[in-house]
Amino acid sequence: MNIIVCVSQVPDTTTKIAVGADGKTIEKNGVKFILNPYDEYAIEEGLQLREKFGGTVTALTVGNDSSKDILRTALAMGADKAVLISDSGNSDTFGIAHSIAEYAKTVVPDLIILGRQSIDYDSFAMASMVGELLSLPSISMVSSWTINGSSITAERDIEGGKEVIEASLPCVISAQKGLNNPRYPKLPDIMKAKSKPIDAVTGASVPARVTTVSMELPQTQRRGIILNDSEHDITELVRLLHEDAKVI
Amino acid sequence: MKIIVLLEPSGNSIKRSSLESITAARALGATSIHGFMYGGDANSAQIAGEYGLSDIAHTPATEYSSTAAATSLAQFAKSESASAIIVAANAAGKEIAPRVAVKLEAGYIPDCVGLALVNGLIQGTRPVYAGKARIAVSATTAMSVYALRPNVFTARKAENATSVNVRTFTPQLSESDTRVKVTNVIRNEGKLDVLEADIIVSGGRGLKGPENFHLVENLADKLSAAVGASRAVVDAGWRPHGEQVGQTGKTVSPNMYVACGISGAVQHLAGMSSSKVIVAINKDKEAPIFKVADYGIVGDVFDVLPVLSQKIGAVTGK
Ligand SMILES: Cc1cc2nc3c(=O)[nH]c(=O)nc-3n(C[C@H](O)[C@H](O)[C@H](O)COP(=O)(O)OP(=O)(O)OC[C@H]3O[C@@H](n4cnc5c(N)ncnc54)[C@H](O)[C@@H]3O)c2cc1C
Ligand SMILES: Cc1cc2nc3c(=O)[nH]c(=O)nc-3n(C[C@H](O)[C@H](O)[C@H](O)COP(=O)(O)OP(=O)(O)OC[C@H]3O[C@@H](n4cnc5c(N)ncnc54)[C@H](O)[C@@H]3O)c2cc1C
């Protein structure tokens, strides 16, 4: 099975976010970047399928030189190959989907696995966009699935339950937490990954379809009424919820 | 400006998030709004008339396919020469909208918590970086697609209700449109899902063990609320995965969110900070959850929850 796993580089979840000088993106100085946590599930799924069905796992990212780190993490986990598609740095989600799809057309994979969301722009969109660009079926936020020949049966979370979905290979899926338990790369593999080649591909730039007008840090407009645990205060809380906030 | 709104069937009506989308389209000053519904029973959408929607196109379908729904919606929008499409940022909307946008060469703005018309352009406001920042985004394309975070926009009835005319829209589907389909839906029986609840009572590690969650469930009962959980207690196996709120769990915006024994880590806040009213109960007055709380009680959940449940029960009559 020929598998592409798409990975993105994101600020560490505990990073403090500040608005950059352009007023539209974050200040990148001093930010530690990591492999998008959901993409660990995507890589792990690719590796497990290779162990079961044979084939190759190619880790792919659209980014710049600094994105090589996350490709090395994917190689250390066990990916066979890493591809860096260079990008202007101004691409929107569609631009990145376009680059992924153009590359996929050259290798014709059986399966493309993504994370359910990239925790920078949190768009939840890439799997559907890549699927659409390649005229392939896609299933996003897969929490469990089985592959039988070329048939796929998958489950995804919906409001109030789960959906059972049938599709067929070739297909695009995005991974939800719980799909598997991502392995930790072992030290010797981390060392070996450092000298493995990374294929450089030049991305085909397309005009962005959305543009950021401004970025700001959210101002909290919360009431901030903090009370004690006395019976009097609990009574007061219930009154406030009933009479002021009118939520009960 | 002509806007198409995706209407999703739900039981014998349509989802509240669909009514929120109609209201948002009206607020933008659309010259005309058309509803589009894929599958389900079109008569269930009559309620849309109370929200000012008079024209609904319906594509009948015996089984649900996200790709076929996307193709149908895109073809309908094109046939109407619409300039914008609004869907709910829920499980279905998040799969359909990106495809529709690609088909129509339209800009896609997901997870909007605000929509405004600025110099003739629709601007969507959306949280990014787990809610640590917000961006205002507009499309550079003629057509644009917006997904609205459920329960953030208020559904408001129109001053004058209109009668609803339902017409059938027959899309041109190809074999590749139906290669993915839903074959079964498994409902969580008897339990309200955090994604569908008006009120959520969540518990965290401060509850000390799974055996103490009856305190949380009891308060939830008095409020007809769903029970939610932090990742710490889900990972510990105290609570099921489906209850997890946060970055790796569900993103919710209920009318009231009550966090009990939850510290308020940024990844938890990512999933609930757009709640309308936030109540926190925590014994540590420095806990970060208080920074986003409308109302807080500094105290022990084991002391506070039973008293609070009893007093709230007296108000709600449960
Ligand atoms: C309005 C807007 C403005 C932007 N502005 C900038 C900017 O100024 N500078 C800038 O650097 N970026 C910018 N971006 C790009 C943004 O960083 C990418 O869109 C991001 O990598 C993907 O995040 P997402 O939330 O859109 O993807 P999602 O749909 O949430 O991602 C899902 C999955 O797609 C895959 N994936 C995501 N990104 C990549 C990637 N780069 N390579 C390979 N696979 C990937 C991963 O598997 C991920 O789990 C902008 C995006 C938007 C929407
Ligand atoms: C990539 C990533 C994704 C994540 N995604 C999520 C997510 O989706 N959802 C999520 O919730 N977390 C998520 N986390 C984890 C998050 O960082 C926190 O670890 C988690 O939210 C903590 O859960 P908690 O508040 O229950 O526990 P703790 O942080 O341990 O807090 C317990 C709180 O209870 C209080 N307390 C203790 N005893 C009592 C008592 N008797 N009465 C009252 N208060 C008491 C304490 O003061 C403390 O504030 C994620 C982390 C990472 C790295």
Short mmCIF file of N, CA, C and O in Angstrom, two decimals, chain A residues 72-124:
data_model
loop_
_atom_site.label_atom_id
_atom_site.label_comp_id
_atom_site.label_asym_id
_atom_site.label_seq_id
_atom_site.Cartn_x
_atom_site.Cartn_y
_atom_site.Cartn_z
N ARG A 72 11.78 14.89 10.07
CA ARG A 72 12.74 13.99 10.73
C ARG A 72 12.05 13.20 11.84
O ARG A 72 12.36 12.04 12.07
N THR A 73 11.11 13.83 12.52
CA THR A 73 10.35 13.09 13.54
C THR A 73 9.59 11.95 12.86
O THR A 73 9.56 10.82 13.37
N ALA A 74 8.98 12.24 11.70
CA ALA A 74 8.23 11.20 10.99
C ALA A 74 9.16 10.07 10.55
O ALA A 74 8.82 8.89 10.66
N LEU A 75 10.35 10.43 10.08
CA LEU A 75 11.33 9.41 9.67
C LEU A 75 11.76 8.58 10.87
O LEU A 75 11.88 7.36 10.79
N ALA A 76 11.97 9.24 12.01
CA ALA A 76 12.40 8.53 13.21
C ALA A 76 11.30 7.57 13.68
O ALA A 76 11.58 6.48 14.20
N MET A 77 10.05 7.95 13.49
CA MET A 77 8.95 7.04 13.86
C MET A 77 8.91 5.85 12.91
O MET A 77 8.38 4.80 13.28
N GLY A 78 9.42 6.00 11.69
CA GLY A 78 9.45 4.86 10.78
C GLY A 78 9.03 5.13 9.35
O GLY A 78 8.96 4.19 8.54
N ALA A 79 8.74 6.38 8.99
CA ALA A 79 8.36 6.67 7.60
C ALA A 79 9.53 6.32 6.68
O ALA A 79 10.69 6.44 7.05
N ASP A 80 9.19 5.85 5.46
CA ASP A 80 10.24 5.45 4.52
C ASP A 80 10.88 6.63 3.83
O ASP A 80 12.05 6.59 3.45
N LYS A 81 10.09 7.67 3.64
CA LYS A 81 10.52 8.74 2.77
C LYS A 81 9.95 10.05 3.28
O LYS A 81 8.88 10.07 3.90
N ALA A 82 10.67 11.15 3.03
CA ALA A 82 10.14 12.46 3.46
C ALA A 82 10.21 13.43 2.30
O ALA A 82 11.19 13.45 1.55
N VAL A 83 9.17 14.23 2.15
CA VAL A 83 9.10 15.19 1.06
C VAL A 83 8.75 16.57 1.63
O VAL A 83 7.79 16.71 2.39
N LEU A 84 9.58 17.55 1.24
CA LEU A 84 9.29 18.93 1.64
C LEU A 84 8.90 19.72 0.41
O LEU A 84 9.70 19.87 -0.52
N ILE A 85 7.67 20.17 0.38
CA ILE A 85 7.22 21.01 -0.73
C ILE A 85 7.38 22.46 -0.29
O ILE A 85 6.79 22.88 0.70
N SER A 86 8.21 23.20 -1.01
CA SER A 86 8.48 24.57 -0.58
C SER A 86 7.29 25.46 -0.90
O SER A 86 6.56 25.24 -1.86
N ASP A 87 7.13 26.46 -0.06
CA ASP A 87 5.95 27.30 -0.14
C ASP A 87 6.34 28.73 0.18
O ASP A 87 7.27 28.98 0.95
N SER A 88 5.63 29.65 -0.38
CA SER A 88 5.93 31.08 -0.18
C SER A 88 5.77 31.50 1.27
O SER A 88 6.32 32.49 1.70
N GLY A 89 5.01 30.72 2.04
CA GLY A 89 4.74 31.12 3.42
C GLY A 89 3.48 31.96 3.51
O GLY A 89 3.05 32.35 4.59
N ASN A 90 2.86 32.26 2.37
CA ASN A 90 1.63 33.05 2.38
C ASN A 90 0.42 32.24 1.95
O ASN A 90 -0.64 32.79 1.71
N SER A 91 0.60 30.93 1.81
CA SER A 91 -0.50 30.11 1.30
C SER A 91 -1.60 29.97 2.33
O SER A 91 -1.34 29.84 3.52
N ASP A 92 -2.83 29.99 1.88
CA ASP A 92 -3.94 29.67 2.76
C ASP A 92 -4.17 28.15 2.70
O ASP A 92 -3.42 27.42 2.06
N THR A 93 -5.20 27.70 3.38
CA THR A 93 -5.46 26.26 3.44
C THR A 93 -5.59 25.68 2.03
O THR A 93 -5.05 24.61 1.72
N PHE A 94 -6.29 26.41 1.15
CA PHE A 94 -6.47 25.92 -0.21
C PHE A 94 -5.12 25.78 -0.93
O PHE A 94 -4.87 24.79 -1.61
N GLY A 95 -4.25 26.77 -0.77
CA GLY A 95 -2.95 26.74 -1.43
C GLY A 95 -2.15 25.51 -1.00
O GLY A 95 -1.50 24.85 -1.83
N ILE A 96 -2.22 25.19 0.28
CA ILE A 96 -1.50 24.02 0.77
C ILE A 96 -2.15 22.73 0.24
O ILE A 96 -1.47 21.81 -0.20
N ALA A 97 -3.47 22.70 0.24
CA ALA A 97 -4.18 21.53 -0.31
C ALA A 97 -3.80 21.33 -1.78
O ALA A 97 -3.59 20.20 -2.24
N HIS A 98 -3.68 22.43 -2.49
CA HIS A 98 -3.33 22.37 -3.91
C HIS A 98 -1.94 21.76 -4.08
O HIS A 98 -1.75 20.88 -4.93
N SER A 99 -0.97 22.20 -3.27
CA SER A 99 0.38 21.65 -3.36
C SER A 99 0.38 20.15 -3.04
O SER A 99 1.06 19.37 -3.70
N ILE A 100 -0.36 19.77 -2.01
CA ILE A 100 -0.44 18.35 -1.63
C ILE A 100 -1.02 17.55 -2.80
O ILE A 100 -0.50 16.50 -3.19
N ALA A 101 -2.11 18.07 -3.37
CA ALA A 101 -2.79 17.34 -4.45
C ALA A 101 -1.89 17.22 -5.69
O ALA A 101 -1.83 16.15 -6.31
N GLU A 102 -1.17 18.30 -6.02
CA GLU A 102 -0.29 18.23 -7.20
C GLU A 102 0.79 17.17 -7.01
O GLU A 102 1.11 16.42 -7.92
N TYR A 103 1.33 17.10 -5.79
CA TYR A 103 2.34 16.07 -5.53
C TYR A 103 1.71 14.68 -5.61
O TYR A 103 2.26 13.76 -6.22
N ALA A 104 0.53 14.53 -5.02
CA ALA A 104 -0.13 13.23 -5.00
C ALA A 104 -0.39 12.73 -6.42
O ALA A 104 -0.33 11.52 -6.69
N LYS A 105 -0.68 13.65 -7.35
CA LYS A 105 -0.93 13.24 -8.73
C LYS A 105 0.30 12.56 -9.33
O LYS A 105 0.16 11.70 -10.21
N THR A 106 1.49 12.91 -8.86
CA THR A 106 2.70 12.32 -9.44
C THR A 106 3.00 10.95 -8.85
O THR A 106 3.74 10.18 -9.45
N VAL A 107 2.47 10.62 -7.68
CA VAL A 107 2.78 9.32 -7.08
C VAL A 107 1.57 8.39 -6.98
O VAL A 107 1.73 7.20 -6.70
N VAL A 108 0.38 8.90 -7.22
CA VAL A 108 -0.85 8.11 -7.20
C VAL A 108 -0.93 7.16 -5.99
O VAL A 108 -0.87 5.94 -6.14
N PRO A 109 -1.08 7.72 -4.78
CA PRO A 109 -1.14 6.88 -3.58
C PRO A 109 -2.47 6.13 -3.47
O PRO A 109 -3.46 6.53 -4.08
N ASP A 110 -2.45 5.05 -2.68
CA ASP A 110 -3.70 4.33 -2.38
C ASP A 110 -4.46 5.06 -1.28
O ASP A 110 -5.68 4.97 -1.17
N LEU A 111 -3.66 5.75 -0.44
CA LEU A 111 -4.27 6.35 0.73
C LEU A 111 -3.50 7.61 1.11
O LEU A 111 -2.27 7.63 1.07
N ILE A 112 -4.24 8.67 1.47
CA ILE A 112 -3.62 9.88 2.02
C ILE A 112 -4.20 10.07 3.41
O ILE A 112 -5.42 10.09 3.58
N ILE A 113 -3.31 10.14 4.41
CA ILE A 113 -3.79 10.29 5.79
C ILE A 113 -3.34 11.65 6.33
O ILE A 113 -2.19 12.03 6.19
N LEU A 114 -4.28 12.35 6.95
CA LEU A 114 -3.99 13.65 7.56
C LEU A 114 -4.42 13.63 9.01
O LEU A 114 -5.05 12.67 9.47
N GLY A 115 -4.11 14.71 9.72
CA GLY A 115 -4.66 14.89 11.06
C GLY A 115 -6.02 15.55 10.93
O GLY A 115 -6.32 16.15 9.90
N ARG A 116 -6.86 15.48 11.97
CA ARG A 116 -8.19 16.08 11.82
C ARG A 116 -8.12 17.59 11.76
O ARG A 116 -8.95 18.24 11.15
N GLN A 117 -7.10 18.18 12.40
CA GLN A 117 -6.96 19.64 12.38
C GLN A 117 -5.52 19.98 12.66
O GLN A 117 -4.82 19.27 13.38
N SER A 118 -5.08 21.07 12.07
CA SER A 118 -3.76 21.61 12.35
C SER A 118 -3.98 22.64 13.45
O SER A 118 -4.80 23.54 13.29
N ILE A 119 -3.28 22.50 14.59
CA ILE A 119 -3.67 23.33 15.74
C ILE A 119 -3.16 24.76 15.65
O ILE A 119 -3.09 25.46 16.65
N ASP A 120 -2.80 25.22 14.44
CA ASP A 120 -2.55 26.66 14.28
C ASP A 120 -3.82 27.36 13.80
O ASP A 120 -4.44 28.13 14.53
N TYR A 121 -4.25 27.01 12.58
CA TYR A 121 -5.45 27.68 12.05
C TYR A 121 -6.72 26.87 12.29
O TYR A 121 -7.82 27.32 11.99
N ASP A 122 -6.59 25.66 12.84
CA ASP A 122 -7.76 24.86 13.25
C ASP A 122 -8.87 24.82 12.20
O ASP A 122 -10.05 24.97 12.54
N SER A 123 -8.52 24.59 10.95
CA SER A 123 -9.54 24.70 9.89
C SER A 123 -10.37 23.44 9.69
O SER A 123 -11.47 23.50 9.16
N PHE A 124 -9.87 22.27 10.06
CA PHE A 124 -10.59 21.00 9.85
C PHE A 124 -10.94 20.82 8.36
O PHE A 124 -11.98 20.26 8.05
#
